[in-house]
Amino acid sequence: MPDSGADSGAHNRADGGPTAGGAGSGPLSVVVTDTFPEPRGGVAALSFRYRIAAALAVAVVSVVVFVHIGMVFLHVAPSNTLTKAHGKAIDDWIYPEFEQNWKLFAPNPLQQNIAVQVRAEVKTADGGVRTTGWYDLSAEDGRAIDANPVPSHTQQNELRRAWDFFVATHDASNRATGTRGSLAETYMRRIVVLRLDRDDAAGKGGTITQVQVRSSTTNVPPPPWSTERVSNQPMYRMLPWWPVTAADTAGGAE
C-alpha cells in the first residue's frame, strides 16, 4: 500500500526522525553552547588568599578612620567625661599633625604677620668675637613653600609652632609661667641653632656661642576699599641671649 508508506515517510520527516534507510535525511544541525563562564573582575578575580588579605586591609583602614574621626570629634567637642578621662591620649593622637585650629573662623581673625628672626654671637677661628645680622627664619620658610605644591610639615609648622609654644608658656617679660617654659626655651633654641648652622652663620672655623631670638609683628594692610588705618611699622619682641650648648647643635641632642 504505497499511500500508507508515503504517509509514514512523511510522518517520520515531519517528526524530525530518520526516514527509511536514511535516504531522505537532511544535514544535521548542531547547536553549540558556550560552556566557559564570563571572566570575573575586581576583588572577585582574586584568589581566596588575596581576598582575605584585601578584606583585612579594608577592615584595618575602616577602624583607623573611625578612631581618627572619633578623636577629632572629642578634641573639638566641649569638655566631657571622655575628654576628662582620656585627654592625654586624645592630645597624643591629635598633636601636632592633626591640630584643629579654628582661628580663621573666629569673629576677629588674626590680622598680623609674625616673623621669627635670630642672630648669633660667633667665636671666630682667630679667637675673635662677632655678632651676625638678623636671619629671618620665617621668610626662609616662606621662600621654601612658595611654588612648592607639597611643602613639608617642617617648612609649614615647625618654627611657627615653636614660637606659639614659647609665647604660651612665657609672660610679656619672657619669664616662664609654668613647668613647660624651660622645655619651650630648649625647643626654640635648638631649632634656631640648627637653622643658623644650615645657613653657615658661624663661617669657616667659627663657633656659635650665643643666640638671640626676636619676633617681628606687622599688621596686615586693610583692603583698598576700607577706611581703616593701621600702622605698617613692625613691633619687636626681643628675647634674652641664650648660651648654646653641645646638646643644641646637630647630633648633640639625645
XYZ file of N, CA and C in Angstrom:
762
model
N 0.849 -1.185 0.000
C 0.000 0.000 0.000
C 0.879 1.227 0.000
N 1.119 1.833 -1.160
C 2.051 2.965 -1.259
C 1.582 4.166 -0.518
N 0.274 4.378 -0.488
C -0.189 5.583 0.205
C 0.189 5.528 1.665
N 0.052 4.350 2.226
C 0.382 4.212 3.642
C 1.848 4.428 3.875
N 2.735 3.928 2.971
C 4.187 4.127 3.138
C 4.554 5.567 2.998
N 3.925 6.260 2.039
C 4.241 7.678 1.852
C 3.858 8.470 3.067
N 2.687 8.103 3.603
C 2.255 8.838 4.797
C 3.205 8.593 5.956
N 3.687 7.334 6.011
C 4.612 7.016 7.109
C 5.908 7.765 6.956
N 6.416 7.850 5.672
C 7.672 8.593 5.470
C 7.499 10.047 5.756
N 6.318 10.578 5.324
C 6.082 11.992 5.601
C 5.990 12.234 7.085
N 5.363 11.303 7.764
C 5.230 11.439 9.210
C 6.579 11.414 9.896
N 7.479 10.520 9.432
C 8.823 10.460 10.028
C 9.600 11.750 9.787
N 9.471 12.282 8.571
C 10.229 13.509 8.277
C 9.668 14.691 9.050
N 8.364 14.699 9.197
C 7.761 15.798 9.943
C 8.160 15.751 11.402
N 8.345 14.573 11.942
C 8.752 14.453 13.347
C 10.233 14.684 13.527
N 10.950 14.855 12.476
C 12.383 15.071 12.589
C 13.156 13.805 12.727
N 12.497 12.644 12.628
C 13.186 11.375 12.772
C 13.786 10.933 11.457
N 14.511 9.849 11.443
C 15.145 9.376 10.210
C 14.129 8.737 9.316
N 14.313 8.881 8.040
C 13.460 8.179 7.067
C 14.000 6.790 6.855
N 13.214 5.979 6.163
C 13.630 4.592 5.947
C 14.936 4.551 5.189
N 15.928 3.882 5.737
C 17.229 3.740 5.087
C 18.070 4.989 5.163
N 17.537 6.069 5.723
C 18.315 7.301 5.830
C 18.479 8.016 4.535
N 17.774 7.546 3.453
C 17.999 8.155 2.147
C 17.475 9.564 2.095
N 16.399 9.845 2.842
C 15.810 11.177 2.746
C 16.275 12.121 3.835
N 17.296 11.744 4.555
C 17.748 12.589 5.675
C 18.455 13.842 5.171
N 18.173 14.989 5.852
C 18.873 16.245 5.534
C 20.108 16.409 6.406
N 20.837 17.517 6.255
C 22.051 17.764 7.076
C 21.682 17.944 8.537
N 22.539 17.443 9.408
C 22.292 17.561 10.843
C 22.645 18.968 11.327
N 21.839 19.547 12.177
C 22.105 20.871 12.772
C 22.635 20.663 14.187
N 23.811 21.262 14.470
C 24.427 21.125 15.791
C 24.397 22.484 16.488
N 23.807 22.562 17.627
C 23.747 23.801 18.421
C 24.848 23.739 19.464
N 25.786 24.706 19.380
C 26.923 24.743 20.314
C 26.634 25.789 21.375
N 26.690 25.403 22.607
C 26.504 26.352 23.719
C 27.856 26.646 24.353
N 28.050 27.924 24.761
C 29.318 28.354 25.386
C 29.338 27.894 26.836
N 30.230 26.986 27.116
C 30.288 26.433 28.479
C 31.302 27.142 29.354
N 32.015 28.192 28.809
C 33.024 28.904 29.596
C 32.366 30.093 30.313
N 32.555 30.262 31.619
C 31.924 31.370 32.351
C 32.574 32.702 31.993
N 31.831 33.766 32.207
C 32.360 35.109 31.983
C 33.510 35.373 32.956
N 34.597 36.027 32.489
C 35.710 36.324 33.416
C 35.259 37.263 34.523
N 35.706 36.991 35.740
C 35.334 37.824 36.877
C 36.303 38.995 37.005
N 35.801 40.120 37.512
C 36.639 41.290 37.688
C 36.646 41.752 39.129
N 37.489 42.745 39.430
C 37.552 43.304 40.770
C 38.082 42.316 41.782
N 37.576 42.437 43.005
C 38.024 41.565 44.091
C 37.682 40.114 43.811
N 36.586 39.881 43.098
C 36.169 38.505 42.815
C 37.183 37.760 41.963
N 38.023 38.503 41.235
C 39.022 37.857 40.386
C 40.234 37.393 41.186
N 40.351 37.838 42.441
C 41.492 37.461 43.247
C 41.325 36.060 43.805
N 42.441 35.487 44.162
C 42.374 34.185 44.815
C 41.826 34.354 46.227
N 41.455 33.237 46.829
C 40.848 33.294 48.162
C 41.800 33.957 49.161
N 43.085 33.637 49.062
C 44.060 34.185 49.991
C 44.137 35.710 49.875
N 44.158 36.221 48.636
C 44.247 37.667 48.445
C 42.940 38.358 48.811
N 41.815 37.655 48.639
C 40.546 38.255 49.053
C 40.499 38.425 50.567
N 41.054 37.467 51.286
C 41.134 37.586 52.741
C 42.024 38.765 53.129
N 43.175 38.889 52.433
C 44.085 39.994 52.727
C 43.425 41.341 52.432
N 42.695 41.438 51.318
C 42.008 42.685 50.977
C 40.946 43.018 52.010
N 40.217 42.013 52.464
C 39.190 42.247 53.471
C 39.807 42.738 54.780
N 40.936 42.151 55.173
C 41.614 42.595 56.393
C 42.117 44.028 56.253
N 42.671 44.367 55.064
C 43.162 45.727 54.845
C 42.024 46.739 54.937
N 40.899 46.423 54.320
C 39.738 47.315 54.393
C 39.265 47.472 55.833
N 39.275 46.381 56.576
C 38.837 46.435 57.973
C 39.762 47.315 58.806
N 41.079 47.167 58.594
C 42.045 47.969 59.353
C 41.883 49.446 59.029
N 41.783 49.779 57.734
C 41.605 51.174 57.336
C 40.308 51.746 57.911
N 39.260 50.957 57.889
C 37.981 51.420 58.426
C 38.089 51.714 59.922
N 38.774 50.844 60.645
C 38.941 51.060 62.091
C 39.751 52.322 62.347
N 40.850 52.515 61.593
C 41.688 53.704 61.784
C 40.899 54.973 61.489
N 40.142 54.968 60.401
C 39.327 56.135 60.051
C 38.297 56.412 61.136
N 37.660 55.362 61.626
C 36.656 55.524 62.681
C 37.294 56.108 63.944
N 38.462 55.578 64.330
C 39.151 56.085 65.523
C 39.570 57.537 65.322
N 40.096 57.849 64.131
C 40.548 59.223 63.869
C 39.381 60.211 63.949
N 38.280 59.878 63.319
C 37.110 60.768 63.364
C 36.638 60.942 64.806
N 36.656 59.851 65.569
C 36.254 59.946 66.967
C 37.193 60.826 67.774
N 38.519 60.699 67.547
C 39.493 61.513 68.262
C 39.337 62.996 67.920
N 39.149 63.300 66.642
C 38.973 64.699 66.233
C 37.698 65.268 66.847
N 36.638 64.467 66.847
C 35.384 64.930 67.443
C 35.576 65.243 68.926
N 36.239 64.350 69.652
C 36.458 64.584 71.084
C 37.376 65.773 71.315
N 38.310 65.993 70.382
C 39.248 67.109 70.527
C 38.536 68.452 70.425
N 37.582 68.560 69.490
C 36.901 69.845 69.278
C 35.622 69.964 70.103
N 35.176 68.870 70.698
C 33.935 68.905 71.477
C 34.175 69.590 72.819
N 33.125 70.129 73.413
C 33.256 70.691 74.772
C 33.722 69.629 75.753
N 34.279 70.083 76.859
C 34.783 69.159 77.870
C 33.675 68.231 78.344
N 33.998 66.946 78.415
C 33.017 65.959 78.831
C 33.728 64.838 79.578
N 32.981 63.828 79.952
C 33.556 62.736 80.746
C 34.691 62.036 80.010
N 34.515 61.780 78.709
C 35.554 61.080 77.948
C 36.820 61.916 77.830
N 36.665 63.200 77.513
C 37.858 64.036 77.360
C 38.582 64.227 78.689
N 37.851 64.236 79.781
C 38.498 64.365 81.089
C 39.267 63.092 81.439
N 38.692 61.945 81.085
C 39.325 60.678 81.438
C 40.466 60.308 80.494
N 40.355 60.704 79.211
C 41.337 60.277 78.211
C 41.936 61.467 77.456
N 42.031 62.598 78.125
C 42.542 63.808 77.472
C 43.951 63.645 76.931
N 44.832 62.973 77.672
C 46.212 62.812 77.210
C 46.278 61.953 75.957
N 45.505 60.869 75.927
C 45.504 60.007 74.738
C 44.982 60.767 73.516
N 43.959 61.590 73.719
C 43.412 62.378 72.617
C 44.450 63.370 72.109
N 45.127 64.067 73.025
C 46.148 65.044 72.620
C 47.316 64.367 71.911
N 47.714 63.192 72.390
C 48.818 62.471 71.747
C 48.457 62.085 70.316
N 47.185 61.789 70.075
C 46.754 61.422 68.719
C 46.681 62.659 67.818
N 46.179 63.753 68.346
C 45.909 64.942 67.530
C 47.174 65.743 67.235
N 47.993 65.970 68.249
C 49.143 66.869 68.061
C 50.362 66.113 67.555
N 51.177 66.742 66.680
C 50.940 68.070 66.093
C 50.273 68.009 64.723
N 50.189 66.813 64.107
C 49.779 66.733 62.701
C 48.313 67.081 62.466
N 47.433 66.742 63.426
C 46.007 66.869 63.166
C 45.337 67.963 63.988
N 46.108 68.935 64.396
C 45.535 70.014 65.212
C 44.418 70.726 64.450
N 43.343 71.008 65.157
C 42.217 71.734 64.574
C 42.272 73.182 65.063
N 42.626 74.082 64.164
C 42.763 75.488 64.514
C 41.621 76.255 63.866
N 40.762 76.824 64.675
C 39.569 77.496 64.170
C 39.734 79.016 64.151
N 40.965 79.538 64.263
C 41.136 80.989 64.326
C 40.643 81.688 63.060
N 40.733 81.007 61.929
C 40.272 81.612 60.682
C 38.793 81.953 60.744
N 38.010 81.173 61.503
C 36.573 81.363 61.560
C 36.139 82.131 62.804
N 37.102 82.687 63.546
C 36.753 83.442 64.739
C 36.150 84.786 64.343
N 35.392 85.417 65.262
C 34.823 86.733 64.945
C 35.885 87.753 64.549
N 37.069 87.640 65.155
C 38.164 88.551 64.828
C 39.384 87.724 64.411
N 39.467 87.327 63.162
C 40.600 86.500 62.721
C 41.906 87.259 62.854
N 42.996 86.507 62.874
C 44.316 87.117 63.015
C 44.568 88.116 61.893
N 45.064 89.285 62.256
C 45.308 90.339 61.281
C 46.748 90.824 61.338
N 47.634 89.929 61.742
C 49.044 90.299 61.867
C 49.924 89.208 61.268
N 51.043 89.628 60.737
C 52.077 88.696 60.291
C 53.185 88.696 61.331
N 53.551 87.497 61.791
C 54.590 87.368 62.817
C 55.765 86.602 62.217
N 56.927 87.235 62.227
C 58.144 86.606 61.708
C 59.107 86.353 62.862
N 59.722 85.178 62.858
C 60.706 84.822 63.881
C 62.098 85.020 63.286
N 62.895 85.807 63.976
C 64.235 86.138 63.497
C 65.263 85.811 64.573
N 66.504 85.602 64.157
C 67.550 85.225 65.106
C 68.893 85.796 64.656
N 69.710 86.104 65.621
C 71.100 86.472 65.345
C 71.991 85.707 66.310
N 73.268 85.658 66.016
C 74.178 84.832 66.807
C 75.447 85.579 67.151
N 75.998 85.202 68.273
C 77.346 85.647 68.641
C 78.296 84.508 68.292
N 79.302 84.826 67.495
C 80.183 83.799 66.940
C 81.614 84.028 67.414
N 82.223 82.936 67.866
C 83.654 82.955 68.155
C 84.375 82.519 66.893
N 85.162 83.417 66.326
C 85.794 83.145 65.034
C 87.015 82.254 65.197
N 87.530 81.800 64.061
C 88.672 80.878 64.074
C 89.913 81.519 64.673
N 90.053 82.857 64.559
C 91.237 83.528 65.101
C 91.062 83.979 66.547
N 89.955 83.558 67.192
C 89.729 83.874 68.597
C 88.895 85.112 68.838
N 88.518 85.808 67.787
C 87.698 86.997 67.940
C 86.223 86.661 68.141
N 85.447 87.674 68.400
C 84.010 87.517 68.601
C 83.285 88.508 67.695
N 82.261 88.024 67.005
C 81.453 88.902 66.166
C 79.983 88.540 66.320
N 79.126 89.491 66.002
C 77.682 89.280 66.055
C 77.128 89.344 64.644
N 76.385 88.342 64.281
C 75.820 88.291 62.930
C 74.644 89.256 62.804
N 74.207 89.464 61.582
C 72.970 90.191 61.364
C 71.776 89.298 61.686
N 70.581 89.855 61.528
C 69.367 89.099 61.816
C 69.015 88.197 60.642
N 68.780 86.936 60.947
C 68.309 85.972 59.951
C 66.794 85.841 60.104
N 66.056 86.112 59.047
C 64.596 85.988 59.079
C 64.228 84.543 58.727
N 64.044 83.722 59.750
C 63.778 82.306 59.527
C 62.388 82.082 58.936
N 61.436 82.921 59.318
C 60.092 82.787 58.755
C 60.094 83.071 57.257
N 60.884 84.070 56.844
C 60.984 84.375 55.414
C 61.634 83.219 54.663
N 62.607 82.559 55.278
C 63.240 81.403 54.642
C 62.214 80.289 54.431
N 61.378 80.057 55.443
C 60.334 79.035 55.294
C 59.344 79.434 54.214
N 59.018 80.730 54.161
C 58.088 81.198 53.139
C 58.619 80.983 51.738
N 59.907 81.244 51.545
C 60.501 81.027 50.218
C 60.524 79.544 49.867
N 60.705 78.693 50.874
C 60.712 77.247 50.612
C 59.323 76.737 50.248
N 58.283 77.407 50.743
C 56.913 76.978 50.479
C 56.410 77.505 49.140
N 56.824 78.718 48.761
C 56.354 79.320 47.513
C 56.644 78.409 46.327
N 55.657 78.226 45.479
C 55.754 77.424 44.257
C 56.030 75.949 44.545
N 55.866 75.541 45.811
C 56.044 74.130 46.173
C 54.658 73.528 46.401
N 54.192 72.633 45.528
C 52.829 72.097 45.687
C 52.661 71.203 46.903
N 53.758 70.639 47.402
C 53.669 69.759 48.569
C 54.763 70.132 49.578
N 54.640 71.301 50.215
C 55.665 71.690 51.202
C 55.630 70.757 52.404
N 56.775 70.608 53.035
C 56.869 69.680 54.155
C 56.203 70.265 55.393
N 55.874 69.379 56.316
C 55.291 69.794 57.592
C 56.272 70.689 58.347
N 57.563 70.395 58.244
C 58.574 71.202 58.926
C 58.580 72.629 58.395
N 58.559 72.779 57.077
C 58.575 74.114 56.492
C 57.344 74.920 56.880
N 56.220 74.266 57.000
C 54.982 74.981 57.284
C 54.778 75.280 58.765
N 55.186 74.374 59.638
C 54.714 74.469 61.020
C 55.780 74.459 62.106
N 56.957 73.928 61.865
C 57.906 73.731 62.960
C 58.231 75.032 63.681
N 58.672 76.040 62.939
C 59.075 77.302 63.553
C 57.874 78.021 64.158
N 56.770 78.056 63.429
C 55.569 78.745 63.915
C 55.063 78.119 65.199
N 55.012 76.779 65.234
C 54.528 76.109 66.434
C 55.485 76.289 67.604
N 56.783 76.313 67.320
C 57.760 76.519 68.394
C 57.576 77.904 69.015
N 57.335 78.908 68.170
C 57.136 80.260 68.706
C 55.826 80.329 69.493
N 54.762 79.735 68.977
C 53.489 79.720 69.702
C 53.654 79.025 71.056
N 54.432 77.948 71.081
C 54.687 77.216 72.320
C 55.420 78.107 73.319
N 56.404 78.852 72.833
C 57.154 79.737 73.726
C 56.243 80.829 74.284
N 55.478 81.482 73.427
C 54.605 82.571 73.874
C 53.580 82.068 74.883
N 53.064 80.856 74.672
C 52.038 80.313 75.566
C 52.585 79.971 76.942
N 53.890 79.783 77.062
C 54.481 79.368 78.339
C 55.321 80.463 78.990
N 55.244 81.702 78.444
C 56.018 82.825 78.993
C 55.140 84.065 79.055
N 55.465 84.953 80.010
C 54.732 86.216 80.098
C 55.370 87.257 79.191
N 54.865 88.470 79.243
C 55.346 89.538 78.356
C 56.802 89.897 78.622
N 57.303 89.548 79.813
C 58.711 89.811 80.144
C 59.597 88.612 79.853
N 59.059 87.633 79.126
C 59.785 86.425 78.718
C 60.185 85.545 79.899
N 59.405 85.611 80.977
C 59.618 84.726 82.121
C 58.670 83.539 82.023
N 59.190 82.351 82.285
C 58.374 81.142 82.204
C 57.237 81.203 83.210
N 56.053 80.799 82.782
C 54.878 80.824 83.646
C 54.498 79.438 84.159
N 55.251 78.432 83.807
C 54.942 77.073 84.257
C 56.118 76.154 84.030
N 55.907 74.887 84.304
C 56.989 73.911 84.210
C 57.409 73.652 82.765
N 56.562 73.986 81.789
C 56.896 73.716 80.391
C 57.708 74.860 79.775
N 57.928 75.922 80.521
C 58.679 77.053 79.989
C 60.094 76.690 79.590
N 60.765 75.918 80.436
C 62.133 75.511 80.131
C 62.183 74.651 78.873
N 61.189 73.763 78.721
C 61.130 72.922 77.532
C 60.927 73.779 76.278
N 60.074 74.801 76.377
C 59.827 75.683 75.230
C 61.096 76.431 74.831
N 61.858 76.891 75.808
C 63.115 77.588 75.514
C 64.107 76.654 74.822
N 64.239 75.443 75.359
C 65.174 74.483 74.768
C 64.781 74.146 73.339
N 63.486 73.937 73.127
C 62.999 73.598 71.790
C 63.283 74.723 70.806
N 62.970 75.953 71.187
C 63.214 77.089 70.307
C 64.709 77.269 70.046
N 65.515 77.148 71.075
C 66.956 77.346 70.916
C 67.552 76.313 69.960
N 67.150 75.082 70.087
C 67.702 74.042 69.213
C 67.283 74.261 67.760
N 66.059 74.710 67.553
C 65.608 74.961 66.183
C 66.426 76.065 65.540
N 66.597 77.183 66.247
C 67.307 78.314 65.627
C 68.792 78.003 65.434
N 69.387 77.235 66.345
C 70.794 76.865 66.172
C 70.967 75.976 64.940
N 70.078 75.032 64.747
C 70.156 74.174 63.564
C 69.931 74.975 62.288
N 69.035 75.962 62.334
C 68.803 76.800 61.157
C 70.044 77.660 60.859
N 70.675 78.209 61.890
C 71.880 79.010 61.682
C 73.010 78.156 61.122
N 73.093 76.918 61.598
C 74.105 76.011 61.069
C 73.835 75.727 59.594
N 72.578 75.568 59.217
C 72.208 75.350 57.818
C 72.602 76.553 56.963
N 72.485 77.756 57.530
C 72.846 78.981 56.799
C 74.334 79.319 56.904
N 75.102 78.465 57.589
C 76.546 78.676 57.768
C 76.818 80.040 58.392
N 76.066 80.370 59.439
C 76.221 81.675 60.082
C 77.563 81.817 60.787
N 78.125 80.721 61.276
C 79.393 80.802 62.004
C 80.578 81.018 61.079
N 80.455 80.631 59.823
C 81.572 80.765 58.902
C 82.621 79.688 59.128
N 83.630 79.705 58.292
C 84.673 78.683 58.363
C 85.453 78.780 59.668
N 85.457 77.687 60.431
C 86.202 77.629 61.677
C 85.534 78.325 62.839
N 84.371 78.951 62.631
C 83.695 79.666 63.703
C 82.775 78.773 64.518
N 82.434 79.255 65.710
C 81.549 78.519 66.607
C 80.514 79.475 67.173
N 79.263 79.073 67.125
C 78.189 79.887 67.697
C 78.175 79.680 69.208
N 78.296 80.779 69.943
C 78.326 80.690 71.407
C 77.020 81.120 72.052
N 76.310 82.062 71.412
C 75.038 82.537 71.942
C 74.090 82.859 70.794
N 72.805 82.790 71.076
C 71.806 83.186 70.085
C 70.776 84.086 70.753
N 70.193 84.965 69.945
C 69.121 85.825 70.436
C 67.973 85.788 69.431
N 66.779 85.552 69.923
C 65.593 85.433 69.081
C 64.702 86.651 69.311
N 64.063 87.081 68.245
C 63.056 88.134 68.370
C 61.913 87.831 67.401
N 60.765 88.400 67.696
C 59.643 88.316 66.756
C 59.389 89.701 66.192
N 59.039 89.729 64.927
C 58.687 90.970 64.244
C 57.223 90.864 63.820
N 56.383 91.726 64.397
C 54.949 91.670 64.142
C 54.515 92.899 63.343
N 53.895 92.662 62.206
C 53.386 93.749 61.368
C 51.909 93.510 61.080
N 51.162 94.587 60.990
C 49.732 94.482 60.710
C 49.501 94.154 59.239
N 48.489 93.344 58.985
C 48.075 93.064 57.616
C 47.354 94.300 57.076
N 47.766 94.852 55.948
C 47.115 96.066 55.429
C 45.642 95.816 55.147
N 44.790 96.789 55.421
C 43.357 96.631 55.104
C 43.140 96.664 53.601
N 42.019 96.163 53.128
C 41.745 96.184 51.682
C 41.603 97.626 51.175
N 41.780 97.837 49.876
C 41.737 99.204 49.329
C 40.431 99.940 49.600
N 39.332 99.211 49.677
C 38.043 99.872 49.865
C 37.757 100.229 51.315
N 38.614 99.776 52.234
C 38.381 100.031 53.660
C 38.892 101.420 54.055
N 38.211 102.028 55.012
C 38.656 103.324 55.547
C 39.531 103.153 56.780
N 39.776 101.904 57.179
C 40.592 101.634 58.361
C 42.044 102.002 58.097
N 42.684 102.540 59.108
C 44.095 102.911 59.006
C 44.859 102.177 60.102
N 45.897 101.450 59.705
C 46.735 100.734 60.672
C 48.192 101.058 60.412
N 48.991 100.918 61.437
C 50.425 101.179 61.307
C 51.095 100.055 60.525
N 52.035 100.427 59.688
C 52.794 99.425 58.940
C 54.191 99.228 59.505
N 54.442 99.776 60.685
C 55.747 99.634 61.327
C 55.798 98.340 62.134
N 56.876 97.592 62.018
C 56.967 96.332 62.786
C 57.150 96.589 64.277
N 56.592 95.686 65.061
C 56.772 95.718 66.518
C 57.595 94.490 66.905
N 58.629 94.702 67.725
C 59.561 93.628 68.042
C 59.382 93.159 69.483
N 59.522 91.869 69.642
C 59.608 91.270 70.972
C 60.974 90.602 71.067
N 61.834 91.164 71.911
C 63.216 90.713 71.975
C 63.402 89.759 73.151
N 63.937 88.593 72.863
C 64.252 87.622 73.902
C 65.697 87.806 74.363
N 66.034 87.321 75.544
C 67.426 87.456 76.017
C 68.370 86.555 75.230
N 69.669 86.815 75.394
C 70.675 85.953 74.775
C 70.663 84.603 75.482
N 70.703 83.543 74.683
C 70.761 82.190 75.224
C 72.114 81.567 74.888
N 72.845 81.076 75.889
C 74.094 80.354 75.589
C 73.787 79.053 74.843
N 74.644 78.706 73.908
C 74.462 77.497 73.118
C 75.317 76.387 73.706
N 74.710 75.239 73.959
C 75.433 74.089 74.490
C 75.629 73.045 73.399
N 76.418 72.037 73.706
C 76.675 70.983 72.737
C 75.384 70.255 72.363
N 74.434 70.185 73.289
C 73.179 69.479 73.012
C 72.316 70.220 72.002
N 72.600 71.512 71.784
C 71.803 72.302 70.844
C 72.281 72.160 69.413
N 73.436 71.617 69.195
C 73.995 71.515 67.859
C 73.536 70.241 67.160
N 73.767 70.167 65.866
C 73.347 68.996 65.091
C 73.995 67.739 65.655
N 73.186 66.763 65.976
C 73.690 65.499 66.507
C 73.958 65.521 67.991
N 73.786 66.691 68.635
C 74.090 66.772 70.061
C 72.934 66.402 70.954
N 71.693 66.610 70.449
C 70.515 66.305 71.266
C 70.250 64.820 71.279
N 69.888 64.289 72.406
C 69.582 62.868 72.529
C 68.136 62.628 72.122
